Coordinates of C-alpha atoms in Angstrom, one line a residue:
Chain X
M1 CA -20.2 -4.9 -36.4
R2 CA -17.6 -6.4 -33.1
R3 CA -14.4 -5.7 -34.2
A4 CA -15.8 -1.8 -35.4
G5 CA -17.5 -1.7 -31.7
S6 CA -14.3 -2.5 -29.7
R7 CA -12.0 0.0 -31.9
A8 CA -15.2 2.3 -31.1
T9 CA -14.7 1.4 -27.2
G10 CA -11.5 1.5 -27.5
I11 CA -11.5 4.9 -28.1
V12 CA -13.4 5.7 -26.2
A13 CA -11.5 4.8 -23.2
I14 CA -8.4 6.1 -24.2
A15 CA -10.2 10.0 -24.7
V16 CA -11.5 9.0 -20.9
S17 CA -7.7 8.0 -20.1
V18 CA -6.5 11.5 -21.4
V19 CA -8.9 13.5 -19.1
V20 CA -9.2 11.7 -15.4
F21 CA -5.6 10.1 -16.1
L22 CA -2.6 12.3 -17.8
V23 CA -4.3 15.8 -16.8
P24 CA -3.2 15.9 -13.9
F25 CA 0.0 14.8 -15.2
A26 CA 0.0 17.1 -16.9
F27 CA -0.8 19.5 -15.0
I28 CA 2.3 18.8 -12.1
F29 CA 4.3 18.8 -15.2
L30 CA 3.5 22.5 -16.2
T31 CA 3.3 24.0 -13.2
A32 CA 6.5 22.6 -12.8
S33 CA 7.4 24.1 -15.4
K34 CA 6.5 27.6 -14.6
D35 CA 7.1 30.6 -13.0
A36 CA 6.3 31.8 -9.9
S37 CA 4.0 34.0 -10.7
S38 CA 1.8 32.5 -13.3
A39 CA 2.1 28.7 -11.5
S40 CA -0.1 30.5 -8.7
R41 CA -3.2 31.1 -10.1
L42 CA -3.1 27.1 -11.0
E43 CA -4.3 26.9 -14.5
F44 CA -4.6 24.5 -16.7
T45 CA -2.0 26.4 -19.6
W46 CA 0.9 26.4 -21.4
P47 CA 3.7 27.9 -19.4
T48 CA 4.6 31.6 -21.1
Q49 CA 7.9 31.2 -19.7
W50 CA 9.6 27.9 -19.3
A51 CA 11.5 28.2 -15.9
F52 CA 11.9 23.8 -16.0
T53 CA 15.7 24.4 -14.7
E54 CA 15.6 27.0 -12.9
N55 CA 12.7 25.6 -10.8
L56 CA 15.1 22.4 -11.3
T57 CA 17.7 24.0 -9.1
E58 CA 15.9 26.0 -7.0
V59 CA 14.4 23.0 -5.1
L60 CA 17.2 21.0 -5.1
T61 CA 19.1 24.5 -3.0
T62 CA 16.5 25.5 -1.0
R63 CA 17.2 25.8 2.8
D64 CA 20.8 23.7 2.2
G65 CA 19.8 21.5 -0.3
I66 CA 16.5 19.5 2.3
V67 CA 15.9 17.7 -0.2
V68 CA 18.7 15.9 -2.0
R69 CA 19.7 14.7 1.6
A70 CA 15.9 13.9 1.5
F71 CA 16.7 11.6 -1.4
L72 CA 19.8 9.9 0.3
N73 CA 17.1 9.3 3.0
S74 CA 14.6 7.8 1.5
T75 CA 17.6 6.0 -0.5
V76 CA 18.7 4.7 2.2
L77 CA 15.9 4.3 4.0
T78 CA 14.6 2.0 1.1
V79 CA 17.1 -0.2 0.1
V80 CA 18.1 -1.2 3.6
S81 CA 14.5 -2.0 4.8
V82 CA 13.3 -3.8 1.6
A83 CA 16.5 -5.8 1.5
V84 CA 15.8 -6.4 5.8
M85 CA 12.0 -7.5 5.0
V86 CA 13.5 -9.5 1.8
V87 CA 15.4 -12.1 3.5
L88 CA 13.0 -12.4 7.0
A89 CA 10.2 -13.1 5.7
A90 CA 11.6 -15.5 3.2
M91 CA 12.5 -18.0 5.5
V92 CA 9.9 -17.1 7.7
G93 CA 7.6 -18.0 4.4
Y94 CA 9.4 -21.2 3.2
L95 CA 9.6 -22.3 6.3
L96 CA 5.9 -22.3 6.9
Q97 CA 5.9 -24.2 4.1
R98 CA 8.1 -26.8 4.2
R99 CA 8.0 -27.1 7.5
K100 CA 4.7 -29.0 8.8
S101 CA 4.0 -29.2 12.1
R102 CA 2.1 -27.2 15.3
L103 CA 3.9 -24.3 15.3
N104 CA 2.3 -23.5 11.5
P105 CA -1.5 -22.0 13.0
V106 CA 0.2 -20.7 15.2
V107 CA 2.7 -18.1 12.9
N108 CA -0.1 -18.7 10.6
F109 CA -2.3 -16.5 12.8
F110 CA 0.6 -13.5 13.5
V111 CA 1.6 -13.3 9.4
L112 CA -2.9 -12.2 9.2
A113 CA -3.0 -10.4 12.5
G114 CA 0.1 -7.9 11.5
L115 CA -2.4 -7.7 7.7
I116 CA -4.7 -6.7 9.5
V117 CA -4.6 -4.7 12.5
P118 CA -3.4 -0.6 12.5
P119 CA -0.1 -0.6 14.7
A120 CA -0.4 1.6 17.2
V121 CA 1.3 4.5 17.3
V122 CA 2.2 5.9 20.5
P123 CA 3.0 3.0 22.6
T124 CA 5.7 1.7 19.2
I125 CA 7.5 5.4 19.6
W126 CA 7.9 4.8 23.8
V127 CA 9.6 0.7 23.2
L128 CA 11.8 2.7 20.2
Q129 CA 12.9 5.5 22.9
Q130 CA 12.8 2.5 25.2
T131 CA 15.6 0.9 23.1
G132 CA 17.4 4.4 22.3
L133 CA 15.8 4.0 18.6
F134 CA 13.1 7.0 18.3
K135 CA 14.5 9.6 16.2
T136 CA 17.5 7.9 13.8
M137 CA 16.9 5.9 10.9
P138 CA 17.8 2.1 12.5
G139 CA 14.2 2.8 14.2
L140 CA 12.4 4.0 11.4
I141 CA 14.4 1.0 8.8
L142 CA 12.7 -1.9 11.5
I143 CA 10.5 -1.0 11.9
E144 CA 9.2 0.5 7.9
A145 CA 10.7 -3.9 8.1
T146 CA 8.4 -5.0 10.7
F147 CA 6.2 -3.4 8.6
G148 CA 6.2 -5.0 5.5
L149 CA 6.5 -8.4 6.8
S150 CA 3.4 -10.1 6.7
F151 CA 2.6 -9.1 3.0
C152 CA 6.0 -10.4 2.0
V153 CA 5.7 -14.1 3.7
L154 CA 2.7 -14.1 2.0
L155 CA 3.5 -13.9 -0.9
F156 CA 6.5 -16.1 -0.6
R157 CA 5.0 -19.0 1.0
A158 CA 2.7 -18.9 -1.6
F159 CA 5.5 -19.5 -4.6
V160 CA 7.6 -21.8 -2.1
A161 CA 5.0 -24.6 -3.0
T162 CA 6.3 -23.9 -6.5
I163 CA 9.6 -25.3 -5.6
P164 CA 9.7 -29.1 -5.8
R165 CA 10.9 -30.5 -2.4
E166 CA 13.2 -33.3 -4.5
L167 CA 15.5 -30.0 -5.0
D168 CA 15.7 -29.6 -0.8
E169 CA 16.8 -32.9 -0.6
A170 CA 19.3 -33.0 -3.2
A171 CA 21.3 -30.3 -1.7
I172 CA 21.2 -31.9 0.9
I173 CA 22.8 -35.4 -0.2
D174 CA 25.2 -32.8 -2.4
G175 CA 26.5 -31.7 1.7
A176 CA 24.3 -28.8 1.9
G177 CA 23.6 -27.6 5.5
P178 CA 20.2 -26.1 6.3
L179 CA 21.8 -22.6 5.8
R180 CA 23.4 -22.9 2.3
L181 CA 19.9 -24.9 1.1
F182 CA 18.3 -21.2 1.8
F183 CA 20.3 -18.8 0.8
A184 CA 22.2 -20.8 -2.3
V185 CA 19.9 -22.9 -3.3
I186 CA 15.7 -21.4 -3.0
L187 CA 16.3 -17.8 -2.3
P188 CA 17.9 -17.7 -6.0
L189 CA 15.0 -20.0 -7.9
L190 CA 12.2 -16.9 -5.4
R191 CA 13.9 -14.4 -7.8
P192 CA 10.6 -13.3 -9.1
V193 CA 8.2 -13.8 -6.3
I194 CA 11.4 -11.0 -5.0
I195 CA 10.9 -9.1 -7.4
T196 CA 7.8 -8.1 -7.1
I197 CA 8.0 -7.9 -3.6
V198 CA 11.1 -5.7 -3.8
V199 CA 8.8 -2.9 -6.4
V200 CA 5.9 -3.2 -4.5
Q201 CA 7.5 -2.4 -1.4
A202 CA 10.1 -0.2 -2.7
V203 CA 7.3 2.2 -4.0
N204 CA 5.1 1.4 -0.7
V205 CA 8.6 2.6 1.4
F206 CA 9.8 5.1 -0.7
N207 CA 6.2 7.0 -0.8
D208 CA 4.9 6.8 3.3
F209 CA 4.3 9.1 4.5
T210 CA 3.3 8.3 8.1
N211 CA 5.5 6.2 9.2
P212 CA 8.3 9.3 8.7
L213 CA 6.0 11.4 10.5
Y214 CA 5.9 9.8 13.3
F215 CA 8.8 8.2 14.4
L216 CA 11.6 10.2 12.4
P217 CA 10.6 13.7 13.4
G218 CA 13.1 16.6 12.7
D219 CA 14.7 18.5 9.4
E220 CA 18.2 16.4 9.5
N221 CA 16.8 13.4 8.5
A222 CA 13.7 14.2 6.5
T223 CA 12.6 11.5 4.6
V224 CA 11.1 12.7 0.6
Q225 CA 7.7 12.3 1.9
L226 CA 8.7 15.2 4.6
T227 CA 10.4 17.6 2.7
L228 CA 7.3 17.9 0.2
Y229 CA 4.8 18.4 3.2
N230 CA 7.1 21.0 4.9
F231 CA 6.9 22.7 1.3
Q232 CA 3.6 22.9 0.9
S233 CA 3.0 25.0 4.4
Q234 CA 5.6 27.7 3.9
M235 CA 5.1 27.4 -0.6
V236 CA 1.5 28.2 -0.6
S237 CA 2.7 31.1 -3.2
Q238 CA 5.4 28.8 -4.5
F239 CA 3.6 26.3 -7.1
N240 CA 5.6 25.6 -8.9
L241 CA 8.3 24.6 -6.3
L242 CA 6.1 22.5 -4.6
F243 CA 5.1 21.0 -8.1
M244 CA 9.1 20.2 -8.5
D245 CA 10.2 18.3 -5.8
I246 CA 6.1 16.1 -6.8
L247 CA 7.7 15.4 -10.3
L248 CA 11.4 15.1 -8.5
I249 CA 10.1 12.1 -5.7
T250 CA 7.4 10.1 -8.1
V251 CA 10.7 9.5 -10.9
P252 CA 12.1 6.4 -9.0
P253 CA 9.2 4.9 -8.6
L254 CA 8.5 5.3 -11.8
V255 CA 12.2 4.5 -13.0
M256 CA 11.6 0.9 -11.2
Y257 CA 7.8 0.3 -13.2
I258 CA 9.1 1.0 -15.7
F259 CA 12.0 -1.7 -15.9
F260 CA 10.1 -4.5 -13.0
N261 CA 6.5 -3.5 -15.9
R262 CA 5.9 -7.6 -16.7
Q263 CA 7.6 -9.2 -13.9
I264 CA 5.1 -7.2 -11.3
V265 CA 2.3 -8.8 -12.3
A266 CA 3.7 -12.7 -13.1
G267 CA 5.0 -11.9 -9.5
M268 CA 1.4 -10.6 -8.7
T269 CA -0.4 -13.4 -10.9
S270 CA 1.7 -16.1 -9.3
G271 CA 1.4 -15.2 -5.7
A272 CA -1.2 -12.5 -4.7
V273 CA -4.7 -14.0 -6.4
K274 CA -4.0 -18.2 -5.9
G275 CA -2.4 -17.5 -2.4
Chain R
M1 CA 19.6 -41.9 -17.8
T2 CA 21.4 -42.1 -15.2
E3 CA 21.6 -38.6 -13.9
V4 CA 17.3 -39.6 -13.8
G5 CA 17.9 -42.8 -11.7
S6 CA 20.0 -41.1 -9.4
A7 CA 17.9 -38.7 -8.5
K8 CA 14.8 -41.5 -8.1
R9 CA 17.4 -42.8 -5.9
R10 CA 18.0 -40.1 -4.0
R11 CA 14.5 -39.1 -3.2
T12 CA 13.7 -42.3 -2.4
A13 CA 16.2 -42.2 0.0
G14 CA 15.2 -38.8 1.6
S15 CA 12.4 -40.2 2.2
G16 CA 13.3 -43.0 3.9
S17 CA 14.1 -40.9 6.6
T18 CA 11.9 -37.5 6.4
S19 CA 11.0 -37.0 9.4
A20 CA 15.2 -37.3 10.3
T21 CA 15.7 -35.2 7.8
Q22 CA 12.9 -32.8 8.1
R23 CA 14.1 -31.6 11.8
S24 CA 17.6 -31.2 10.1
I25 CA 16.7 -29.4 6.9
Y26 CA 14.3 -26.5 7.8
P27 CA 15.5 -25.3 11.2
T28 CA 12.8 -24.1 13.4
W29 CA 15.3 -20.7 14.1
F30 CA 14.2 -19.4 10.6
Y31 CA 10.9 -17.9 12.6
L32 CA 13.4 -16.3 15.1
P33 CA 14.9 -12.9 12.6
A34 CA 11.5 -12.0 11.6
G35 CA 10.0 -12.7 14.9
V36 CA 11.6 -10.9 16.9
L37 CA 11.1 -7.5 15.3
Y38 CA 7.5 -8.1 14.9
L39 CA 7.6 -8.8 18.9
I40 CA 9.4 -6.3 19.9
F41 CA 8.3 -3.6 17.1
F42 CA 4.2 -5.0 16.9
A43 CA 3.4 -7.3 19.4
V44 CA 4.6 -5.0 21.9
P45 CA 3.8 -1.6 20.6
T46 CA -0.5 -3.5 20.3
F47 CA -0.8 -4.6 23.6
A48 CA 0.6 -1.8 25.6
S49 CA -1.4 -0.3 23.9
F50 CA -4.4 -1.6 25.5
W51 CA -2.6 -0.8 29.0
F52 CA -2.0 2.5 28.0
S53 CA -5.7 3.8 27.0
L54 CA -6.7 3.5 30.4
T55 CA -4.7 5.9 31.2
R56 CA -3.8 9.3 30.9
W57 CA 0.1 9.1 29.3
T58 CA 2.7 11.7 29.2
L59 CA 5.2 10.3 28.9
F60 CA 7.0 10.3 32.0
D61 CA 4.3 8.9 33.8
T62 CA 0.9 7.7 33.5
E63 CA -2.1 7.8 35.6
F64 CA -5.0 5.0 35.6
I65 CA -8.3 6.2 34.4
G66 CA -10.0 3.3 33.7
L67 CA -12.3 4.4 30.2
D68 CA -12.0 7.2 30.8
N69 CA -10.6 8.1 27.2
F70 CA -13.4 6.1 25.7
V71 CA -16.3 7.9 27.5
Q72 CA -13.8 11.0 25.9
F73 CA -14.1 9.9 21.6
F74 CA -17.8 9.1 21.5
A75 CA -19.1 11.8 24.2
E76 CA -17.3 14.8 21.3
P77 CA -18.6 15.6 18.1
Q78 CA -15.2 16.0 16.6
L79 CA -13.7 12.2 18.3
S80 CA -16.7 10.8 17.5
R81 CA -17.1 11.7 14.0
G82 CA -13.5 10.3 13.0
F83 CA -15.3 7.2 13.3
L84 CA -18.8 7.2 11.3
N85 CA -16.3 8.5 8.8
T86 CA -13.4 5.7 9.0
L87 CA -16.6 3.2 8.0
I88 CA -18.3 5.5 5.1
Y89 CA -14.8 6.0 3.4
G90 CA -14.1 2.1 4.5
F91 CA -16.7 0.8 2.9
V92 CA -17.2 3.4 -0.5
T93 CA -13.6 3.5 -1.7
S94 CA -13.1 -0.4 -1.4
G95 CA -17.4 -1.0 -2.6
A96 CA -16.1 1.8 -5.6
K97 CA -12.4 -0.5 -5.9
V98 CA -14.4 -3.6 -6.8
V99 CA -17.0 -2.2 -9.2
L100 CA -14.3 0.0 -11.5
G101 CA -11.9 -2.1 -10.5
L102 CA -13.7 -5.1 -12.4
A103 CA -15.0 -3.3 -15.3
L104 CA -11.9 -1.7 -16.3
A105 CA -9.7 -5.1 -15.7
V106 CA -12.7 -6.7 -17.9
L107 CA -12.4 -4.2 -20.4
L108 CA -8.4 -4.2 -20.5
T109 CA -7.9 -7.8 -21.4
S110 CA -10.6 -7.7 -24.1
Q111 CA -9.7 -7.0 -28.1
L112 CA -8.7 -2.9 -27.5
V113 CA -7.1 -1.1 -29.6
G114 CA -4.2 0.6 -26.9
R115 CA -4.7 -1.6 -25.1
G116 CA -1.5 -1.8 -23.6
Y117 CA -1.3 2.2 -23.0
L118 CA -4.4 1.9 -20.6
R119 CA -2.9 -0.6 -18.7
S120 CA 0.0 1.9 -18.0
V121 CA -1.7 5.2 -17.2
V122 CA -4.5 3.0 -14.9
F123 CA -1.0 2.3 -13.2
F124 CA 0.5 5.0 -13.3
P125 CA -1.6 7.1 -10.0
V126 CA 0.1 4.0 -7.4
L127 CA 3.4 5.4 -7.9
V128 CA 3.0 8.6 -7.5
S129 CA 3.3 9.7 -3.4
T130 CA 0.6 10.4 -1.6
I131 CA 1.1 13.5 0.1
G132 CA 1.3 14.1 -3.7
V133 CA -1.2 12.9 -5.2
G134 CA -3.3 15.5 -2.2
I135 CA -1.1 18.4 -3.1
T136 CA -2.7 17.8 -6.6
F137 CA -6.0 17.3 -5.9
K138 CA -6.5 20.4 -3.9
A139 CA -5.2 21.9 -7.0
L140 CA -7.0 20.7 -9.1
L141 CA -10.4 20.9 -7.3
D142 CA -9.7 24.5 -6.2
P143 CA -13.6 25.8 -6.4
F144 CA -12.3 29.0 -7.5
D145 CA -8.9 28.7 -9.2
G146 CA -8.5 24.5 -9.4
V147 CA -8.7 23.2 -13.7
V148 CA -12.0 20.7 -12.2
N149 CA -14.5 24.0 -12.0
T150 CA -12.8 26.7 -14.4
M151 CA -14.1 24.0 -17.0
L152 CA -17.5 23.3 -15.6
A153 CA -17.8 27.1 -15.8
T154 CA -17.3 26.9 -19.3
F155 CA -20.9 24.9 -19.3
G156 CA -21.7 27.2 -17.1
I157 CA -22.5 24.5 -14.5
E158 CA -21.0 25.8 -11.3
G159 CA -18.5 23.1 -9.8
P160 CA -18.8 22.4 -5.7
G161 CA -16.7 22.7 -2.8
W162 CA -15.1 19.6 -3.8
F163 CA -12.6 20.0 -0.2
T164 CA -14.9 23.0 1.0
D165 CA -17.6 22.3 1.3
P166 CA -17.9 19.5 4.6
N167 CA -21.2 17.6 2.9
Q168 CA -18.3 16.6 0.0
A169 CA -15.2 16.6 1.5
L170 CA -15.3 13.2 2.9
L171 CA -16.4 11.7 -0.4
T172 CA -14.4 13.8 -3.4
I173 CA -11.3 12.3 -0.8
A174 CA -12.3 8.9 -1.1
A175 CA -12.7 9.5 -5.2
V176 CA -9.0 11.3 -4.8
D177 CA -8.2 7.4 -2.8
V178 CA -10.3 6.4 -6.2
W179 CA -8.5 7.3 -8.1
K180 CA -4.9 6.4 -6.7
G181 CA -5.8 3.2 -5.4
L182 CA -7.3 1.7 -8.4
G183 CA -4.7 0.4 -10.3
I184 CA -3.7 -1.7 -7.7
A185 CA -7.7 -3.0 -8.1
T186 CA -7.6 -3.5 -11.2
L187 CA -3.7 -5.4 -11.5
I188 CA -5.0 -7.9 -9.5
Y189 CA -8.4 -8.5 -11.5
I190 CA -6.7 -8.5 -14.7
A191 CA -3.7 -11.9 -13.7
G192 CA -7.5 -13.0 -12.4
I193 CA -9.0 -13.1 -16.2
V194 CA -5.8 -14.3 -17.8
A195 CA -5.9 -17.4 -15.5
I196 CA -9.6 -18.6 -16.4
P197 CA -9.3 -21.0 -19.2
Q198 CA -10.0 -19.7 -23.1
E199 CA -12.5 -23.1 -23.4
Y200 CA -15.1 -22.0 -20.7
Y201 CA -15.9 -19.5 -23.4
E202 CA -15.3 -21.0 -26.3
A203 CA -18.1 -23.3 -24.9
A204 CA -20.6 -20.9 -23.9
R205 CA -20.1 -18.7 -27.4
V206 CA -21.3 -22.2 -28.4
D207 CA -24.3 -22.7 -26.7
G208 CA -25.0 -19.0 -28.0
A209 CA -24.1 -16.8 -24.7
G210 CA -23.2 -13.4 -25.2
A211 CA -21.1 -11.2 -23.7
W212 CA -23.0 -9.8 -20.4
R213 CA -23.9 -13.9 -19.7
Q214 CA -20.7 -14.7 -19.4
F215 CA -20.0 -12.1 -17.3
R216 CA -22.4 -13.4 -14.9
S217 CA -21.7 -17.1 -15.4
I218 CA -18.1 -17.1 -16.0
T219 CA -15.9 -14.9 -15.1
L220 CA -17.6 -13.4 -12.1
P221 CA -17.7 -16.6 -10.1
L222 CA -14.4 -17.7 -11.8
V223 CA -12.3 -13.8 -10.6
Q224 CA -14.1 -14.5 -6.8
P225 CA -10.6 -15.0 -5.3
A226 CA -9.7 -12.1 -6.5
T227 CA -12.2 -9.9 -5.0
A228 CA -11.4 -11.8 -1.8
T229 CA -7.9 -9.9 -3.0
V230 CA -9.5 -6.9 -3.4
I231 CA -11.8 -6.4 -0.9
I232 CA -9.2 -7.2 1.8
L233 CA -7.0 -5.1 0.8
S234 CA -8.8 -2.3 -0.5
L235 CA -10.6 -2.5 3.2
I236 CA -8.1 -2.7 5.2
G237 CA -6.3 0.1 3.5
G238 CA -9.3 2.6 3.5
L239 CA -10.2 1.4 7.5
R240 CA -7.0 3.0 7.8
S241 CA -5.8 6.1 6.7
F242 CA -4.8 8.7 7.3
D243 CA -1.9 10.0 4.8
L244 CA -3.9 11.3 1.5
I245 CA -7.1 13.1 4.1
W246 CA -3.7 14.5 5.8
A247 CA -2.7 16.2 2.9
T248 CA -5.9 17.7 1.2
T249 CA -8.1 18.9 4.3
G250 CA -6.4 18.1 7.1
G251 CA -9.7 16.0 8.4
G252 CA -11.6 19.7 7.7
P253 CA -13.4 22.0 7.7
G254 CA -13.6 21.8 11.1
F255 CA -13.6 17.6 11.8
T256 CA -16.1 16.8 8.7
S257 CA -13.2 15.4 6.9
D258 CA -12.1 13.3 10.2
V259 CA -11.3 9.2 10.4
I260 CA -9.8 7.9 13.0
G261 CA -6.3 8.1 12.0
S262 CA -6.6 11.4 11.9
V263 CA -7.9 11.9 15.4
I264 CA -5.3 9.7 16.5
Y265 CA -2.4 12.5 14.3
K266 CA -4.6 15.6 16.1
Q267 CA -4.1 14.3 19.9
Y268 CA -0.5 13.1 19.9
Q269 CA 0.2 16.3 18.4
A270 CA -2.1 17.8 21.3
G271 CA 0.1 15.9 23.4
F272 CA -2.7 13.4 24.4
Y273 CA -0.9 10.1 24.2
G274 CA -3.1 7.8 26.0
L275 CA -6.0 9.5 24.6
S276 CA -4.3 8.9 21.0
T277 CA -3.6 5.4 22.6
A278 CA -7.8 4.7 22.4
G279 CA -8.4 6.8 19.0
N280 CA -5.7 3.5 18.7
V281 CA -7.5 0.7 20.1
I282 CA -10.4 2.0 18.1
L283 CA -9.6 1.9 15.3
F284 CA -8.1 -2.0 16.1
L285 CA -11.3 -2.9 16.8
V286 CA -13.4 -1.4 14.0
V287 CA -10.4 -3.4 11.7
T288 CA -10.9 -7.1 13.1
A289 CA -14.3 -6.8 13.7
I290 CA -15.0 -5.8 10.1
M291 CA -12.2 -8.1 9.0
V292 CA -12.2 -11.2 11.1
P293 CA -15.9 -12.2 9.2
V294 CA -15.8 -10.4 6.2
S295 CA -12.3 -12.6 5.6
L296 CA -14.1 -15.7 6.8
L297 CA -16.8 -15.7 4.6
L298 CA -14.7 -14.7 1.5
N299 CA -12.7 -17.6 2.2
R300 CA -15.7 -20.2 3.2
K301 CA -16.9 -19.0 -0.5
E302 CA -13.9 -20.0 -2.1
V303 CA -13.5 -24.2 -0.7
D304 CA -16.8 -23.9 -1.4
R305 CA -16.3 -23.8 -5.1

């Protein structure tokens, strides 16, 4: 009886998931494979003529290959900003967990504030202008890194607690300085939580729309999310290209997820929930 | 054997001079790089926003006008509507994510056909860009050509104007937000449920507790830390939301689906930097006023247990 019941639930769940989750993805894929006129009807039908490769090349070559440039920009932005936030946040999380001092409550307060408080947009632009970083890639990189710090610190702090202190002392006796200790001993041990953070934050930064919109306007250094947004207004009649762009942009996060699927759950379990 | 012995000796040697070594192994300057970024790009703009919100600001010069921006914000319906919408949106999305996320996680941790497939498919939308999701649902929910309403029409149901009906638009966006973000909530709940020892359930079954009773008396109280995480993350996200609204309705029709985030962008675009920053300060106050008591309450419950 129980087994039959659970099998029925499973089948119902699969049926519901197909309608709720797979139909939208199939719709993206099918529309991206149609020619312009049949795509504009927005129907959920099999394409009469597969135009997948044509649409792909057209998206990649539109407006002097702005999509390709945007992919490069987004890759640089994601890789550098995630690297910066991982190293800096790991240093903070490590120290916060290891060293008990009167500074701890203060740092904890700022970490929580960074997680909760919404960034003040126009004053941030003003700061970027004062430092000459407005509309530059380094400026946006530093912004993304800063905004991601708090979340990473929380995960790191929880995880460092699982690394025995004896290890630190052993390394010190073996002659390691604080920097050697952190970069050569601690950082490699943080690997599981680093993977979680890298995947989560890489997807976040890559998919971020708001910050590039405010802090990096202009076509020559557009990120992929901005090309999508521009396509939307320019190509109302060319849904096939619009959806091809969506499809393209989804590939990198998807690949990351497929590779690191298991580790993400493990890292979440050790950090986010128990923290 | 000698390994263990020497490790022990090291430990005693280390603990003898704890305070002295602590200073050198854990240098406070490790806070510095992150602290500098935080100070320049986060703390300074946040504090500056309190001043700039009291000015008429053109980026070149500022004129102090007191609380006029705030008065204007709450006097003009197209601005103050965003305030109310933000609250509705934040609470609806996070409430739905808690309920649906927990239900899905319970389902996906039970013995189920196609469990692996279901877990990944629920998480899928998390990976797609918000703008992409917005564009896709705008097409799917188009009142005339859209797939959803065409389907409904074959059953003789006249579908609503999802994004075009002023009474409907905000809730439709909230539903799409839940569709996209549910995977994270479910993942956190799965992690929480998996951590509950199986013995509790076995003991309960021996005592004759049914499935519902087991859920109410074991699962629900013991996933409390996961619930706290889900509520805090989804409330913060919901109250600050901007991109999905911008990609679907742009705050329309009229300004019926505007939230504070979209009001901030519109005022910024129009060059009203002071007013835009006042919107930021209001958002700051709203988020803080809600998040501080919520997180205190959730954390206190956790300690009590």
